[in-house]
Amino acid sequence: QMQLAESGGGSVETGGSLRLSCLISSSARVSACMAWYRQAPGKEREAIANFFNGGGSTFYADSVKGRFTASQDNNKNTMDLQMNNLTPDDTAVYYCAVGLGWWDDCGRRALRTSAFTFWGPGTQVTVSS
């Protein structure tokens, strides 16, 4: 079983930065697609980044491309999301997710939420104008 827990959320002003971290409880070295999603009030959950943990490309949604960077730290067993130049439109609950196995389209496009088995409880990010 795998458990995820996000941290690093908070409140910042427009133009500020935050770094989210997702601690992954399982240390087993398995192939997996790693992803970040967010959900604003009254909106559907939005895919913002995903990548295969074995390397390759990273998908970014157009809304965050050039501002957000997703990465992994195998030593700390975390996946991270560096968020720069934040705007009020980035206000949302942010979730990390993991789906086991090799996916041909991981790192290439937005993936449906049902594809991911493991989810963190989410962390709130609030950006004020």
PDB file of N, CA and C in Angstrom, residues 27-103:
ATOM      1  N   SER A  27       8.670   2.982  -0.034  1.00  0.00           N
ATOM      2  CA  SER A  27      10.013   3.163  -0.566  1.00  0.00           C
ATOM      3  C   SER A  27      10.330   2.146  -1.655  1.00  0.00           C
ATOM      4  N   ALA A  28       9.356   1.327  -1.998  1.00  0.00           N
ATOM      5  CA  ALA A  28       9.567   0.325  -3.047  1.00  0.00           C
ATOM      6  C   ALA A  28       9.839   1.016  -4.371  1.00  0.00           C
ATOM      7  N   ARG A  29      10.813   0.553  -5.066  1.00  0.00           N
ATOM      8  CA  ARG A  29      11.183   1.164  -6.339  1.00  0.00           C
ATOM      9  C   ARG A  29      10.352   0.516  -7.436  1.00  0.00           C
ATOM     10  N   VAL A  30       9.231   1.153  -7.752  1.00  0.00           N
ATOM     11  CA  VAL A  30       8.340   0.635  -8.773  1.00  0.00           C
ATOM     12  C   VAL A  30       8.146   1.692  -9.834  1.00  0.00           C
ATOM     13  N   SER A  31       7.838   1.264 -11.030  1.00  0.00           N
ATOM     14  CA  SER A  31       7.539   2.197 -12.110  1.00  0.00           C
ATOM     15  C   SER A  31       6.187   2.836 -11.843  1.00  0.00           C
ATOM     16  N   ALA A  32       6.125   4.136 -12.023  1.00  0.00           N
ATOM     17  CA  ALA A  32       4.878   4.830 -11.716  1.00  0.00           C
ATOM     18  C   ALA A  32       4.804   6.155 -12.448  1.00  0.00           C
ATOM     19  N   CYS A  33       3.584   6.570 -12.709  1.00  0.00           N
ATOM     20  CA  CYS A  33       3.321   7.900 -13.228  1.00  0.00           C
ATOM     21  C   CYS A  33       2.995   8.793 -12.036  1.00  0.00           C
ATOM     22  N   MET A  34       3.686   9.918 -11.932  1.00  0.00           N
ATOM     23  CA  MET A  34       3.533  10.840 -10.825  1.00  0.00           C
ATOM     24  C   MET A  34       2.810  12.081 -11.348  1.00  0.00           C
ATOM     25  N   ALA A  35       1.889  12.610 -10.581  1.00  0.00           N
ATOM     26  CA  ALA A  35       1.091  13.723 -11.100  1.00  0.00           C
ATOM     27  C   ALA A  35       0.717  14.721 -10.018  1.00  0.00           C
ATOM     28  N   TRP A  36       0.473  15.922 -10.470  1.00  0.00           N
ATOM     29  CA  TRP A  36      -0.098  16.978  -9.643  1.00  0.00           C
ATOM     30  C   TRP A  36      -1.397  17.450 -10.281  1.00  0.00           C
ATOM     31  N   TYR A  37      -2.406  17.641  -9.425  1.00  0.00           N
ATOM     32  CA  TYR A  37      -3.700  18.168  -9.831  1.00  0.00           C
ATOM     33  C   TYR A  37      -4.057  19.313  -8.898  1.00  0.00           C
ATOM     34  N   ARG A  38      -5.035  20.091  -9.308  1.00  0.00           N
ATOM     35  CA  ARG A  38      -5.567  21.111  -8.418  1.00  0.00           C
ATOM     36  C   ARG A  38      -7.061  21.257  -8.665  1.00  0.00           C
ATOM     37  N   GLN A  39      -7.746  21.727  -7.640  1.00  0.00           N
ATOM     38  CA  GLN A  39      -9.183  21.925  -7.744  1.00  0.00           C
ATOM     39  C   GLN A  39      -9.572  23.211  -7.055  1.00  0.00           C
ATOM     40  N   ALA A  40     -10.090  24.135  -7.846  1.00  0.00           N
ATOM     41  CA  ALA A  40     -10.589  25.402  -7.318  1.00  0.00           C
ATOM     42  C   ALA A  40     -12.056  25.241  -6.955  1.00  0.00           C
ATOM     43  N   PRO A  41     -12.566  26.081  -6.050  1.00  0.00           N
ATOM     44  CA  PRO A  41     -13.980  25.980  -5.648  1.00  0.00           C
ATOM     45  C   PRO A  41     -14.909  26.057  -6.848  1.00  0.00           C
ATOM     46  N   GLY A  42     -15.832  25.113  -6.930  1.00  0.00           N
ATOM     47  CA  GLY A  42     -16.809  25.106  -8.000  1.00  0.00           C
ATOM     48  C   GLY A  42     -16.302  24.624  -9.338  1.00  0.00           C
ATOM     49  N   LYS A  43     -15.056  24.153  -9.389  1.00  0.00           N
ATOM     50  CA  LYS A  43     -14.475  23.705 -10.657  1.00  0.00           C
ATOM     51  C   LYS A  43     -14.056  22.241 -10.567  1.00  0.00           C
ATOM     52  N   GLU A  44     -13.870  21.632 -11.730  1.00  0.00           N
ATOM     53  CA  GLU A  44     -13.397  20.254 -11.787  1.00  0.00           C
ATOM     54  C   GLU A  44     -11.908  20.195 -11.449  1.00  0.00           C
ATOM     55  N   ARG A  45     -11.482  19.011 -11.030  1.00  0.00           N
ATOM     56  CA  ARG A  45     -10.070  18.809 -10.737  1.00  0.00           C
ATOM     57  C   ARG A  45      -9.280  18.913 -12.046  1.00  0.00           C
ATOM     58  N   GLU A  46      -8.220  19.699 -12.018  1.00  0.00           N
ATOM     59  CA  GLU A  46      -7.445  20.013 -13.223  1.00  0.00           C
ATOM     60  C   GLU A  46      -6.067  19.362 -13.153  1.00  0.00           C
ATOM     61  N   ALA A  47      -5.694  18.676 -14.214  1.00  0.00           N
ATOM     62  CA  ALA A  47      -4.347  18.108 -14.311  1.00  0.00           C
ATOM     63  C   ALA A  47      -3.362  19.227 -14.629  1.00  0.00           C
ATOM     64  N   ILE A  48      -2.315  19.368 -13.831  1.00  0.00           N
ATOM     65  CA  ILE A  48      -1.362  20.438 -14.094  1.00  0.00           C
ATOM     66  C   ILE A  48       0.031  19.929 -14.435  1.00  0.00           C
ATOM     67  N   ALA A  49       0.397  18.732 -14.013  1.00  0.00           N
ATOM     68  CA  ALA A  49       1.700  18.188 -14.373  1.00  0.00           C
ATOM     69  C   ALA A  49       1.715  16.684 -14.146  1.00  0.00           C
ATOM     70  N   ASN A  50       2.471  15.969 -14.988  1.00  0.00           N
ATOM     71  CA  ASN A  50       2.709  14.551 -14.729  1.00  0.00           C
ATOM     72  C   ASN A  50       4.002  14.116 -15.401  1.00  0.00           C
ATOM     73  N   PHE A  51       4.619  13.095 -14.862  1.00  0.00           N
ATOM     74  CA  PHE A  51       5.864  12.565 -15.417  1.00  0.00           C
ATOM     75  C   PHE A  51       6.049  11.136 -14.934  1.00  0.00           C
ATOM     76  N   PHE A  52       6.833  10.383 -15.705  1.00  0.00           N
ATOM     77  CA  PHE A  52       7.155   9.011 -15.344  1.00  0.00           C
ATOM     78  C   PHE A  52       8.365   9.030 -14.421  1.00  0.00           C
ATOM     79  N   ASN A  53       8.339   8.259 -13.339  1.00  0.00           N
ATOM     80  CA  ASN A  53       9.420   8.333 -12.359  1.00  0.00           C
ATOM     81  C   ASN A  53      10.724   7.719 -12.853  1.00  0.00           C
ATOM     82  N   GLY A  54      10.677   7.048 -13.996  1.00  0.00           N
ATOM     83  CA  GLY A  54      11.893   6.496 -14.568  1.00  0.00           C
ATOM     84  C   GLY A  54      12.593   7.438 -15.529  1.00  0.00           C
ATOM     85  N   GLY A  55      12.036   8.640 -15.695  1.00  0.00           N
ATOM     86  CA  GLY A  55      12.655   9.616 -16.588  1.00  0.00           C
ATOM     87  C   GLY A  55      11.815   9.862 -17.826  1.00  0.00           C
ATOM     88  N   GLY A  56      12.198  10.867 -18.592  1.00  0.00           N
ATOM     89  CA  GLY A  56      11.455  11.226 -19.782  1.00  0.00           C
ATOM     90  C   GLY A  56      10.875  12.618 -19.663  1.00  0.00           C
ATOM     91  N   SER A  57       9.873  12.875 -20.471  1.00  0.00           N
ATOM     92  CA  SER A  57       9.297  14.211 -20.545  1.00  0.00           C
ATOM     93  C   SER A  57       8.339  14.465 -19.390  1.00  0.00           C
ATOM     94  N   THR A  58       8.021  15.736 -19.202  1.00  0.00           N
ATOM     95  CA  THR A  58       7.028  16.153 -18.205  1.00  0.00           C
ATOM     96  C   THR A  58       5.926  16.917 -18.917  1.00  0.00           C
ATOM     97  N   PHE A  59       4.691  16.555 -18.641  1.00  0.00           N
ATOM     98  CA  PHE A  59       3.549  17.302 -19.157  1.00  0.00           C
ATOM     99  C   PHE A  59       3.232  18.451 -18.204  1.00  0.00           C
ATOM    100  N   TYR A  60       2.951  19.619 -18.766  1.00  0.00           N
ATOM    101  CA  TYR A  60       2.448  20.760 -17.999  1.00  0.00           C
ATOM    102  C   TYR A  60       1.206  21.300 -18.692  1.00  0.00           C
ATOM    103  N   ALA A  61       0.210  21.634 -17.903  1.00  0.00           N
ATOM    104  CA  ALA A  61      -0.947  22.319 -18.457  1.00  0.00           C
ATOM    105  C   ALA A  61      -0.538  23.710 -18.939  1.00  0.00           C
ATOM    106  N   ASP A  62      -1.222  24.188 -19.948  1.00  0.00           N
ATOM    107  CA  ASP A  62      -0.901  25.516 -20.483  1.00  0.00           C
ATOM    108  C   ASP A  62      -0.994  26.599 -19.413  1.00  0.00           C
ATOM    109  N   SER A  63      -1.900  26.403 -18.459  1.00  0.00           N
ATOM    110  CA  SER A  63      -2.124  27.410 -17.429  1.00  0.00           C
ATOM    111  C   SER A  63      -0.933  27.578 -16.486  1.00  0.00           C
ATOM    112  N   VAL A  64      -0.023  26.587 -16.436  1.00  0.00           N
ATOM    113  CA  VAL A  64       1.109  26.668 -15.510  1.00  0.00           C
ATOM    114  C   VAL A  64       2.459  26.574 -16.220  1.00  0.00           C
ATOM    115  N   LYS A  65       2.447  26.318 -17.502  1.00  0.00           N
ATOM    116  CA  LYS A  65       3.692  26.124 -18.246  1.00  0.00           C
ATOM    117  C   LYS A  65       4.578  27.355 -18.139  1.00  0.00           C
ATOM    118  N   GLY A  66       5.840  27.139 -17.842  1.00  0.00           N
ATOM    119  CA  GLY A  66       6.790  28.238 -17.698  1.00  0.00           C
ATOM    120  C   GLY A  66       6.857  28.817 -16.300  1.00  0.00           C
ATOM    121  N   ARG A  67       5.905  28.461 -15.442  1.00  0.00           N
ATOM    122  CA  ARG A  67       5.883  28.977 -14.066  1.00  0.00           C
ATOM    123  C   ARG A  67       6.066  27.870 -13.030  1.00  0.00           C
ATOM    124  N   PHE A  68       5.564  26.681 -13.328  1.00  0.00           N
ATOM    125  CA  PHE A  68       5.623  25.558 -12.393  1.00  0.00           C
ATOM    126  C   PHE A  68       6.642  24.529 -12.896  1.00  0.00           C
ATOM    127  N   THR A  69       7.326  23.892 -11.940  1.00  0.00           N
ATOM    128  CA  THR A  69       8.264  22.826 -12.271  1.00  0.00           C
ATOM    129  C   THR A  69       8.034  21.643 -11.349  1.00  0.00           C
ATOM    130  N   ALA A  70       7.749  20.491 -11.946  1.00  0.00           N
ATOM    131  CA  ALA A  70       7.545  19.253 -11.187  1.00  0.00           C
ATOM    132  C   ALA A  70       8.844  18.452 -11.177  1.00  0.00           C
ATOM    133  N   SER A  71       9.135  17.825 -10.039  1.00  0.00           N
ATOM    134  CA  SER A  71      10.364  17.047  -9.929  1.00  0.00           C
ATOM    135  C   SER A  71      10.185  15.948  -8.892  1.00  0.00           C
ATOM    136  N   GLN A  72      11.185  15.094  -8.782  1.00  0.00           N
ATOM    137  CA  GLN A  72      11.153  14.060  -7.756  1.00  0.00           C
ATOM    138  C   GLN A  72      12.500  14.022  -7.049  1.00  0.00           C
ATOM    139  N   ASP A  73      12.478  13.626  -5.802  1.00  0.00           N
ATOM    140  CA  ASP A  73      13.700  13.482  -5.014  1.00  0.00           C
ATOM    141  C   ASP A  73      13.691  12.074  -4.435  1.00  0.00           C
ATOM    142  N   ASN A  74      14.430  11.188  -5.069  1.00  0.00           N
ATOM    143  CA  ASN A  74      14.422   9.785  -4.651  1.00  0.00           C
ATOM    144  C   ASN A  74      15.044   9.596  -3.267  1.00  0.00           C
ATOM    145  N   ASN A  75      15.954  10.485  -2.887  1.00  0.00           N
ATOM    146  CA  ASN A  75      16.581  10.358  -1.568  1.00  0.00           C
ATOM    147  C   ASN A  75      15.581  10.647  -0.451  1.00  0.00           C
ATOM    148  N   LYS A  76      14.702  11.588  -0.713  1.00  0.00           N
ATOM    149  CA  LYS A  76      13.709  11.977   0.291  1.00  0.00           C
ATOM    150  C   LYS A  76      12.379  11.270   0.085  1.00  0.00           C
ATOM    151  N   ASN A  77      12.250  10.530  -1.004  1.00  0.00           N
ATOM    152  CA  ASN A  77      10.989   9.861  -1.355  1.00  0.00           C
ATOM    153  C   ASN A  77       9.848  10.866  -1.513  1.00  0.00           C
ATOM    154  N   THR A  78      10.141  11.934  -2.209  1.00  0.00           N
ATOM    155  CA  THR A  78       9.126  12.955  -2.441  1.00  0.00           C
ATOM    156  C   THR A  78       9.019  13.301  -3.922  1.00  0.00           C
ATOM    157  N   MET A  79       7.896  13.867  -4.272  1.00  0.00           N
ATOM    158  CA  MET A  79       7.735  14.564  -5.532  1.00  0.00           C
ATOM    159  C   MET A  79       7.381  16.000  -5.176  1.00  0.00           C
ATOM    160  N   ASP A  80       7.914  16.947  -5.918  1.00  0.00           N
ATOM    161  CA  ASP A  80       7.804  18.345  -5.556  1.00  0.00           C
ATOM    162  C   ASP A  80       7.223  19.164  -6.709  1.00  0.00           C
ATOM    163  N   LEU A  81       6.633  20.293  -6.337  1.00  0.00           N
ATOM    164  CA  LEU A  81       6.098  21.209  -7.334  1.00  0.00           C
ATOM    165  C   LEU A  81       6.522  22.621  -6.961  1.00  0.00           C
ATOM    166  N   GLN A  82       7.464  23.169  -7.714  1.00  0.00           N
ATOM    167  CA  GLN A  82       7.901  24.544  -7.516  1.00  0.00           C
ATOM    168  C   GLN A  82       6.970  25.458  -8.302  1.00  0.00           C
ATOM    169  N   MET A  83       6.351  26.413  -7.620  1.00  0.00           N
ATOM    170  CA  MET A  83       5.383  27.291  -8.248  1.00  0.00           C
ATOM    171  C   MET A  83       5.874  28.733  -8.130  1.00  0.00           C
ATOM    172  N   ASN A  84       6.098  29.363  -9.261  1.00  0.00           N
ATOM    173  CA  ASN A  84       6.588  30.739  -9.291  1.00  0.00           C
ATOM    174  C   ASN A  84       5.571  31.649  -9.963  1.00  0.00           C
ATOM    175  N   ASN A  85       5.717  32.944  -9.709  1.00  0.00           N
ATOM    176  CA  ASN A  85       4.861  33.961 -10.329  1.00  0.00           C
ATOM    177  C   ASN A  85       3.378  33.610 -10.180  1.00  0.00           C
ATOM    178  N   LEU A  86       2.994  33.326  -8.967  1.00  0.00           N
ATOM    179  CA  LEU A  86       1.618  32.893  -8.695  1.00  0.00           C
ATOM    180  C   LEU A  86       0.630  34.042  -8.875  1.00  0.00           C
ATOM    181  N   THR A  87      -0.558  33.686  -9.305  1.00  0.00           N
ATOM    182  CA  THR A  87      -1.652  34.641  -9.486  1.00  0.00           C
ATOM    183  C   THR A  87      -2.886  34.123  -8.742  1.00  0.00           C
ATOM    184  N   PRO A  88      -3.890  34.987  -8.535  1.00  0.00           N
ATOM    185  CA  PRO A  88      -5.117  34.523  -7.868  1.00  0.00           C
ATOM    186  C   PRO A  88      -5.778  33.336  -8.573  1.00  0.00           C
ATOM    187  N   ASP A  89      -5.580  33.199  -9.882  1.00  0.00           N
ATOM    188  CA  ASP A  89      -6.134  32.051 -10.607  1.00  0.00           C
ATOM    189  C   ASP A  89      -5.515  30.727 -10.185  1.00  0.00           C
ATOM    190  N   ASP A  90      -4.390  30.772  -9.477  1.00  0.00           N
ATOM    191  CA  ASP A  90      -3.753  29.549  -8.996  1.00  0.00           C
ATOM    192  C   ASP A  90      -4.310  29.097  -7.654  1.00  0.00           C
ATOM    193  N   THR A  91      -5.210  29.867  -7.070  1.00  0.00           N
ATOM    194  CA  THR A  91      -5.824  29.495  -5.807  1.00  0.00           C
ATOM    195  C   THR A  91      -6.629  28.211  -5.965  1.00  0.00           C
ATOM    196  N   ALA A  92      -6.302  27.213  -5.166  1.00  0.00           N
ATOM    197  CA  ALA A  92      -6.934  25.897  -5.286  1.00  0.00           C
ATOM    198  C   ALA A  92      -6.382  24.976  -4.205  1.00  0.00           C
ATOM    199  N   VAL A  93      -7.010  23.817  -4.079  1.00  0.00           N
ATOM    200  CA  VAL A  93      -6.417  22.722  -3.310  1.00  0.00           C
ATOM    201  C   VAL A  93      -5.575  21.903  -4.280  1.00  0.00           C
ATOM    202  N   TYR A  94      -4.338  21.661  -3.904  1.00  0.00           N
ATOM    203  CA  TYR A  94      -3.405  20.932  -4.768  1.00  0.00           C
ATOM    204  C   TYR A  94      -3.234  19.498  -4.257  1.00  0.00           C
ATOM    205  N   TYR A  95      -3.284  18.561  -5.195  1.00  0.00           N
ATOM    206  CA  TYR A  95      -3.191  17.141  -4.873  1.00  0.00           C
ATOM    207  C   TYR A  95      -2.032  16.496  -5.640  1.00  0.00           C
ATOM    208  N   CYS A  96      -1.345  15.560  -4.980  1.00  0.00           N
ATOM    209  CA  CYS A  96      -0.410  14.707  -5.699  1.00  0.00           C
ATOM    210  C   CYS A  96      -1.060  13.345  -5.884  1.00  0.00           C
ATOM    211  N   ALA A  97      -0.639  12.659  -6.923  1.00  0.00           N
ATOM    212  CA  ALA A  97      -1.231  11.357  -7.249  1.00  0.00           C
ATOM    213  C   ALA A  97      -0.176  10.452  -7.875  1.00  0.00           C
ATOM    214  N   VAL A  98      -0.355   9.156  -7.666  1.00  0.00           N
ATOM    215  CA  VAL A  98       0.549   8.161  -8.228  1.00  0.00           C
ATOM    216  C   VAL A  98      -0.253   7.036  -8.855  1.00  0.00           C
ATOM    217  N   GLY A  99       0.153   6.637 -10.055  1.00  0.00           N
ATOM    218  CA  GLY A  99      -0.429   5.482 -10.714  1.00  0.00           C
ATOM    219  C   GLY A  99       0.673   4.500 -11.061  1.00  0.00           C
ATOM    220  N   LEU A 100       0.538   3.261 -10.645  1.00  0.00           N
ATOM    221  CA  LEU A 100       1.613   2.294 -10.828  1.00  0.00           C
ATOM    222  C   LEU A 100       1.689   1.792 -12.263  1.00  0.00           C
ATOM    223  N   GLY A 101       2.910   1.450 -12.661  1.00  0.00           N
ATOM    224  CA  GLY A 101       3.115   0.863 -13.969  1.00  0.00           C
ATOM    225  C   GLY A 101       3.642   1.851 -14.985  1.00  0.00           C
ATOM    226  N   TRP A 102       3.906   1.345 -16.169  1.00  0.00           N
ATOM    227  CA  TRP A 102       4.394   2.165 -17.277  1.00  0.00           C
ATOM    228  C   TRP A 102       3.227   2.577 -18.148  1.00  0.00           C
ATOM    229  N   TRP A 103       3.115   3.890 -18.372  1.00  0.00           N
ATOM    230  CA  TRP A 103       2.065   4.419 -19.227  1.00  0.00           C
ATOM    231  C   TRP A 103       2.705   5.143 -20.389  1.00  0.00           C
TER     232      TRP A 103
END
